[in-house]
Coordinates of C-alpha atoms in Angstrom, one line a residue:
M1 CA -0.1 -0.1 -0.1
A2 CA 1.0 3.6 -0.9
D3 CA 2.7 5.5 1.8
I4 CA -0.1 8.4 1.7
A5 CA 1.6 10.7 3.8
N6 CA 4.4 10.6 1.3
E7 CA 2.3 11.7 -1.4
V8 CA 2.1 15.0 -3.1
S9 CA -0.9 16.7 -2.1
Q10 CA -3.1 19.2 -4.3
R11 CA -3.6 21.6 -1.0
P12 CA -0.6 23.9 -2.3
L13 CA -2.1 24.4 -6.0
L14 CA -5.6 24.8 -4.1
D15 CA -3.7 27.9 -1.9
L16 CA -2.2 29.3 -5.1
T17 CA -5.5 28.8 -6.8
T18 CA -7.2 31.1 -4.1
G19 CA -4.8 33.7 -3.4
F20 CA -7.1 36.0 -5.1
M21 CA -10.1 35.1 -2.8
R22 CA -7.7 36.7 0.2
F23 CA -6.8 39.6 -1.4
K24 CA -10.1 40.8 -2.0
T25 CA -11.3 39.8 1.2
F26 CA -8.5 41.9 2.6
S27 CA -8.6 44.9 0.3
A28 CA -12.4 44.7 0.6
A29 CA -11.8 45.2 4.3
V30 CA -9.6 48.0 4.2
E31 CA -12.4 50.0 1.6
L32 CA -14.7 49.5 4.4
E33 CA -12.2 50.9 6.6
V34 CA -13.0 48.0 8.7
F35 CA -9.6 48.2 11.3
T36 CA -9.9 52.0 11.7
R37 CA -13.7 51.5 13.0
L38 CA -11.8 48.8 15.8
A39 CA -9.0 51.2 16.4
N40 CA -7.2 51.8 20.0
G41 CA -9.1 47.8 21.3
R42 CA -12.5 48.2 20.4
E43 CA -14.3 45.8 20.6
V44 CA -17.5 44.9 18.6
T45 CA -20.2 42.1 18.3
A46 CA -21.3 40.7 15.1
E47 CA -24.3 42.6 14.9
E48 CA -22.3 45.1 15.8
F49 CA -20.1 45.0 13.1
A50 CA -23.0 45.0 10.7
A51 CA -24.4 48.1 11.8
E52 CA -20.8 49.8 12.0
T53 CA -20.3 48.6 8.5
D54 CA -23.2 49.4 7.2
L55 CA -23.9 45.8 6.5
Q56 CA -26.7 43.2 6.3
Q57 CA -25.9 40.7 9.1
R58 CA -25.5 37.4 6.5
P59 CA -22.2 39.5 4.8
A60 CA -21.0 40.7 8.1
D61 CA -21.1 37.1 9.5
V62 CA -18.9 35.3 6.5
L63 CA -17.0 38.6 6.5
L64 CA -15.7 38.4 10.1
P65 CA -14.6 34.8 10.5
A66 CA -12.6 35.2 7.2
L67 CA -11.0 38.5 8.2
V68 CA -9.8 36.3 11.8
A69 CA -8.7 33.5 9.8
L70 CA -6.3 36.0 7.9
D71 CA -5.0 37.0 11.2
L72 CA -6.1 40.5 10.9
L73 CA -8.8 40.4 13.6
E74 CA -9.2 38.5 17.0
K75 CA -12.4 36.8 18.1
N76 CA -12.6 36.8 21.9
G77 CA -16.1 34.9 22.9
E78 CA -18.6 36.9 20.6
V79 CA -16.5 39.9 20.5
Y80 CA -14.3 41.1 17.4
R81 CA -10.8 43.2 17.5
N82 CA -8.1 44.2 15.7
S83 CA -5.3 42.0 15.7
P84 CA -2.1 43.4 16.2
V85 CA -0.6 43.7 12.3
A86 CA -4.1 45.4 12.0
E87 CA -3.5 47.7 14.9
E88 CA -0.2 48.9 13.5
F89 CA 0.0 49.2 9.6
L90 CA -4.2 48.9 8.9
V91 CA -5.6 52.0 11.0
K92 CA -5.9 55.4 9.3
D93 CA -3.5 58.4 10.2
R94 CA -0.6 55.7 11.8
P95 CA 2.7 56.3 10.6
H96 CA 2.7 53.1 8.4
F97 CA -0.5 52.6 7.6
F98 CA -0.7 50.2 4.7
G99 CA -4.1 50.5 3.5
G100 CA -3.3 53.1 0.3
F101 CA -0.4 50.4 -1.0
V102 CA -3.6 48.0 -0.6
Q103 CA -5.8 49.7 -2.6
F104 CA -3.2 50.9 -5.2
Y105 CA -2.8 47.1 -5.9
D106 CA -6.7 46.4 -6.1
R107 CA -7.5 49.2 -8.3
A108 CA -4.4 49.4 -10.3
L109 CA -2.5 46.6 -10.4
Y110 CA -5.3 43.9 -10.4
P111 CA -6.7 45.1 -13.2
G112 CA -3.7 44.6 -15.2
W113 CA -2.8 41.4 -13.9
E114 CA -5.6 39.9 -15.3
Q115 CA -3.4 40.3 -18.8
L116 CA -0.8 38.6 -17.9
V117 CA -0.6 36.7 -20.6
N118 CA -1.1 39.3 -22.8
S119 CA 2.4 40.5 -21.3
L120 CA 4.1 37.1 -21.7
R121 CA 3.8 37.0 -24.9
T122 CA 4.4 40.5 -26.4
N123 CA 6.7 41.6 -23.7
R124 CA 4.8 44.7 -23.4
S125 CA 3.7 46.4 -20.2
M126 CA -0.1 46.4 -20.1
F127 CA -0.2 50.0 -18.3
V128 CA 1.6 51.8 -20.9
D129 CA 1.1 52.6 -24.0
P130 CA 4.3 53.8 -26.1
E131 CA 3.0 55.3 -28.4
K132 CA 1.1 57.7 -25.8
Q133 CA 3.4 57.7 -23.0
E134 CA 7.1 56.5 -22.1
T135 CA 6.4 55.9 -18.7
V136 CA 3.9 54.6 -15.9
F137 CA 5.1 57.6 -14.1
A138 CA 3.6 60.4 -16.6
P139 CA 1.6 62.8 -14.2
N140 CA -2.5 62.3 -14.3
D141 CA -5.1 62.4 -11.6
F142 CA -4.8 59.0 -10.3
M143 CA -1.0 58.6 -9.9
M144 CA -1.1 62.2 -8.2
N145 CA -3.3 61.4 -5.6
F146 CA -3.3 58.1 -5.1
F147 CA 0.4 56.4 -6.2
W148 CA 2.2 58.5 -3.7
E149 CA 0.9 58.3 -1.0
A150 CA 0.4 54.6 -1.4
M151 CA 4.0 54.2 -1.8
H152 CA 4.9 56.3 0.9
S153 CA 3.9 54.1 3.8
L154 CA 5.7 51.5 2.3
A155 CA 8.6 54.0 2.2
G156 CA 8.8 55.0 5.3
Y157 CA 8.6 51.6 6.9
T158 CA 11.7 50.2 4.6
G159 CA 13.4 53.6 5.8
K160 CA 12.5 52.3 9.5
A161 CA 14.1 48.6 8.7
L162 CA 17.3 49.8 6.7
G163 CA 18.2 52.6 9.2
E164 CA 18.0 49.7 12.0
V165 CA 21.1 47.8 10.1
Y166 CA 22.9 50.4 8.3
D167 CA 24.8 53.2 9.8
F168 CA 23.5 56.2 8.2
G169 CA 25.0 58.5 11.1
A170 CA 28.3 57.2 8.9
H171 CA 27.3 60.0 6.6
H172 CA 26.3 63.5 6.6
R173 CA 24.1 64.2 3.2
L174 CA 22.1 62.2 1.4
L175 CA 20.1 61.7 -1.6
D176 CA 17.7 59.6 -2.4
V177 CA 17.2 59.1 -6.3
G178 CA 14.2 58.7 -7.7
G179 CA 13.1 58.3 -4.3
G180 CA 8.8 59.4 -4.7
S181 CA 6.9 60.8 -2.4
G182 CA 10.7 61.6 0.1
G183 CA 9.4 58.7 3.1
I184 CA 12.6 56.7 4.0
P185 CA 14.6 60.2 4.0
I186 CA 12.0 61.4 6.5
E187 CA 12.5 58.3 8.1
L188 CA 16.3 58.3 8.1
C189 CA 17.0 62.1 9.0
R190 CA 14.2 61.4 12.3
R191 CA 16.6 58.8 13.4
V192 CA 19.9 60.6 12.4
P193 CA 19.1 64.3 13.1
S194 CA 22.3 65.0 12.2
L195 CA 21.9 64.1 8.1
T196 CA 20.1 66.1 5.6
A197 CA 18.7 64.6 2.7
G198 CA 17.7 66.0 -1.2
V199 CA 14.7 63.7 -3.1
Y200 CA 16.2 63.7 -6.5
E201 CA 12.6 63.4 -8.6
L202 CA 10.7 64.2 -11.3
P203 CA 9.5 67.7 -11.4
H204 CA 5.4 66.9 -10.7
V205 CA 6.8 64.9 -8.2
C206 CA 8.3 67.4 -6.2
P207 CA 5.1 69.2 -4.6
V208 CA 4.1 66.0 -3.2
I209 CA 7.5 66.2 -1.8
E210 CA 7.2 69.3 -0.6
R211 CA 3.9 68.6 1.3
K212 CA 5.4 65.5 2.8
I213 CA 8.3 67.0 4.6
G214 CA 6.6 70.0 5.3
E215 CA 4.0 67.5 7.5
A216 CA 7.0 65.9 8.7
G217 CA 8.6 69.4 9.9
L218 CA 11.6 68.7 7.8
G219 CA 11.3 71.7 5.6
E220 CA 15.0 72.8 6.5
V221 CA 16.9 69.7 6.9
I222 CA 15.3 67.9 3.5
S223 CA 14.9 69.3 0.0
A224 CA 13.1 68.4 -3.1
L225 CA 15.5 68.7 -6.3
P226 CA 13.5 68.6 -9.9
G227 CA 15.1 66.2 -12.8
D228 CA 15.2 62.7 -14.7
F229 CA 18.0 60.1 -13.8
N230 CA 17.1 58.0 -17.0
T231 CA 17.9 61.6 -19.4
D232 CA 20.1 63.9 -17.0
E233 CA 24.0 63.8 -17.7
V234 CA 24.4 64.2 -14.6
L235 CA 23.1 63.7 -11.3
P236 CA 23.1 66.4 -8.2
G237 CA 26.9 66.3 -6.5
G238 CA 27.9 66.8 -2.9
Y239 CA 26.4 63.6 -1.1
D240 CA 28.0 61.4 0.6
V241 CA 25.5 58.6 0.4
M242 CA 23.1 57.5 -2.5
L243 CA 20.3 55.9 -2.0
L244 CA 18.2 53.9 -5.1
S245 CA 15.3 52.4 -3.4
Q246 CA 12.6 50.3 -5.6
V247 CA 14.3 52.1 -8.4
M248 CA 16.9 49.6 -10.2
H249 CA 14.0 47.3 -11.1
C250 CA 12.2 49.4 -12.8
G251 CA 15.1 49.6 -15.8
D252 CA 16.7 46.9 -17.8
E253 CA 20.8 46.0 -17.7
E254 CA 22.0 48.6 -19.9
A255 CA 19.7 51.5 -18.1
N256 CA 20.7 50.3 -14.6
R257 CA 24.4 50.1 -15.5
A258 CA 24.3 53.7 -16.6
L259 CA 22.8 55.4 -13.6
L260 CA 25.0 53.0 -11.6
D261 CA 27.9 54.8 -13.3
K262 CA 26.2 58.4 -12.7
C263 CA 25.8 57.9 -9.1
F264 CA 29.7 56.7 -8.9
A265 CA 30.8 60.1 -11.1
A266 CA 28.6 62.1 -8.4
L267 CA 29.2 60.8 -5.4
Q268 CA 31.9 62.2 -2.8
P269 CA 35.3 60.3 -3.0
G270 CA 34.7 57.6 0.3
G271 CA 30.8 57.7 -0.1
A272 CA 28.3 55.2 -0.5
V273 CA 25.5 53.8 -2.8
L274 CA 22.8 51.6 -1.4
I275 CA 21.0 49.4 -3.7
C276 CA 17.7 48.5 -2.3
E277 CA 14.7 46.0 -3.3
L278 CA 13.7 42.5 -3.2
L279 CA 16.8 40.4 -3.9
L280 CA 16.5 37.1 -6.1
N281 CA 18.8 34.7 -4.8
S282 CA 21.7 33.9 -6.4
D283 CA 20.4 31.1 -8.8
R284 CA 16.9 33.1 -9.3
T285 CA 15.0 30.7 -7.9
G286 CA 13.5 33.2 -5.4
P287 CA 12.4 34.1 -2.9
A288 CA 8.8 34.2 -4.1
N289 CA 8.6 37.8 -3.5
A290 CA 11.0 38.9 -5.0
A291 CA 10.4 36.5 -8.2
V292 CA 7.0 37.8 -8.3
M293 CA 7.5 41.3 -8.6
G294 CA 9.5 40.7 -11.3
L295 CA 6.3 39.5 -13.0
N296 CA 4.8 42.7 -12.4
M297 CA 7.5 44.7 -13.5
L298 CA 6.4 43.2 -16.5
V299 CA 2.9 44.2 -16.3
S300 CA 3.7 47.7 -15.1
H301 CA 6.7 48.8 -17.0
A302 CA 8.4 49.0 -20.4
G303 CA 11.4 47.3 -19.0
G304 CA 12.9 46.1 -15.7
Q305 CA 12.5 43.1 -13.5
N306 CA 13.8 41.7 -10.1
Y307 CA 17.6 41.2 -10.1
S308 CA 19.7 38.8 -7.5
E309 CA 22.4 40.0 -5.2
A310 CA 25.2 38.8 -8.0
E311 CA 23.8 40.9 -10.4
Y312 CA 23.8 44.1 -8.3
R313 CA 27.3 43.1 -6.9
D314 CA 29.1 43.0 -10.6
W315 CA 27.2 46.2 -11.9
L316 CA 28.4 47.9 -8.9
S317 CA 31.9 46.4 -9.2
D318 CA 32.2 47.4 -13.0
A319 CA 31.0 50.9 -12.3
G320 CA 34.0 51.0 -9.9
F321 CA 32.7 50.7 -6.3
V322 CA 34.5 48.6 -4.1
D323 CA 33.6 46.7 -0.5
I324 CA 30.6 45.6 -2.2
D325 CA 28.1 43.8 1.1
V326 CA 24.6 43.1 1.5
V327 CA 22.9 44.2 4.4
R328 CA 19.6 42.1 5.3
F329 CA 16.3 43.3 6.7
D330 CA 12.4 42.7 6.8
A331 CA 10.2 45.2 4.9
A332 CA 7.6 44.9 2.8
G333 CA 9.2 46.7 -0.4
A334 CA 12.4 45.2 0.2
D335 CA 14.4 42.5 1.7
G336 CA 18.2 43.7 1.8
A337 CA 20.2 46.3 0.2
V338 CA 23.8 46.0 -1.8
V339 CA 26.1 48.1 -0.9
G340 CA 29.3 49.4 -2.7
R341 CA 31.9 52.4 -1.7
K342 CA 33.3 54.8 -4.0
P343 CA 36.9 54.9 -3.0
A344 CA 38.3 57.7 -1.0
W345 CA 40.9 58.3 -3.4
K346 CA 39.9 60.7 -6.6
S347 CA 38.9 58.1 -9.4
S348 CA 35.6 59.8 -11.1
R349 CA 35.2 59.4 -14.5
A350 CA 37.1 62.4 -16.3
A351 CA 35.2 64.3 -19.5
G352 CA 35.2 61.7 -22.1
G353 CA 37.6 59.3 -20.4
E354 CA 37.2 56.3 -17.8
H355 CA 38.2 56.2 -14.1
D356 CA 41.4 53.8 -13.2
R357 CA 39.7 50.3 -12.8
S358 CA 43.0 48.9 -12.0
R359 CA 43.3 51.3 -8.5
D360 CA 39.6 50.6 -7.7
H361 CA 40.4 47.2 -7.3
R362 CA 43.6 46.7 -6.2

């Protein structure tokens, strides 16, 4: 008789198949503001929950156990309350509110993913018509009012996690290249009072940055710097640390190598660059979050994918960076940063020439 315990199970396939149900349950609860309604330890019965969310009793009775099963709510006797993760990240106006990110995926990315097979067959984004716009980041009402807000909370928590494993106190001036709404510099400058920062972003995003740094009370510490790292020949200079957070996955190898060359040229001698991403392992077999995010780049961008630590190491080395290392942390948007340092001696490219790589790698 076959050993049933060792037989292959259909369970992993079922979990994959029903994954969308979990997400849609989650996003529905965010839209209904379930977790904000139950903030600060508030407890409700199923009947009170139905009245609070303006649902009939049957929908409330099927939603509640689903949210408990997903570890978003807890049940104690006949009452329900937020789980710790919901209380921390899913209550509006909390510092690292994740709900906007959930709604962005629900309203923007989810429909695009329905066209994944078309993206695979055509190697084209389902979000960008190249005849109408060059990038998904072009200004429009949705991007300005929704996307940057969604990314802000993700960036802030990434900055918190990164600041716990990398010593930004060793630096004085940070340039966040393609830094979105400035979430990471806001977190880092709060953590390190001696640090100042510039957020180098597309001109139409700079008002968002200025509003966010003003709300954080850091208008004298952080500046918005308009530009486009894809088309500008040089990056702003005078910085001793540069951050590329969730930027490199948007570009192909040629574009990413060109960007690292610009970083090397602009960075102060002895300074560091950090590539902050969901990192694929060296044989490109996972982890799952990094691998699947690569498909998200296919669906949403004209170029780009997720890359491995080994690829980033090679690109940094070829650009002239030395002492390359990786720091690991746990955040939704990234799980590590590949760090490279510019040699302390002057080895930047002269106009039209190459820097002395023999000295960089001695």
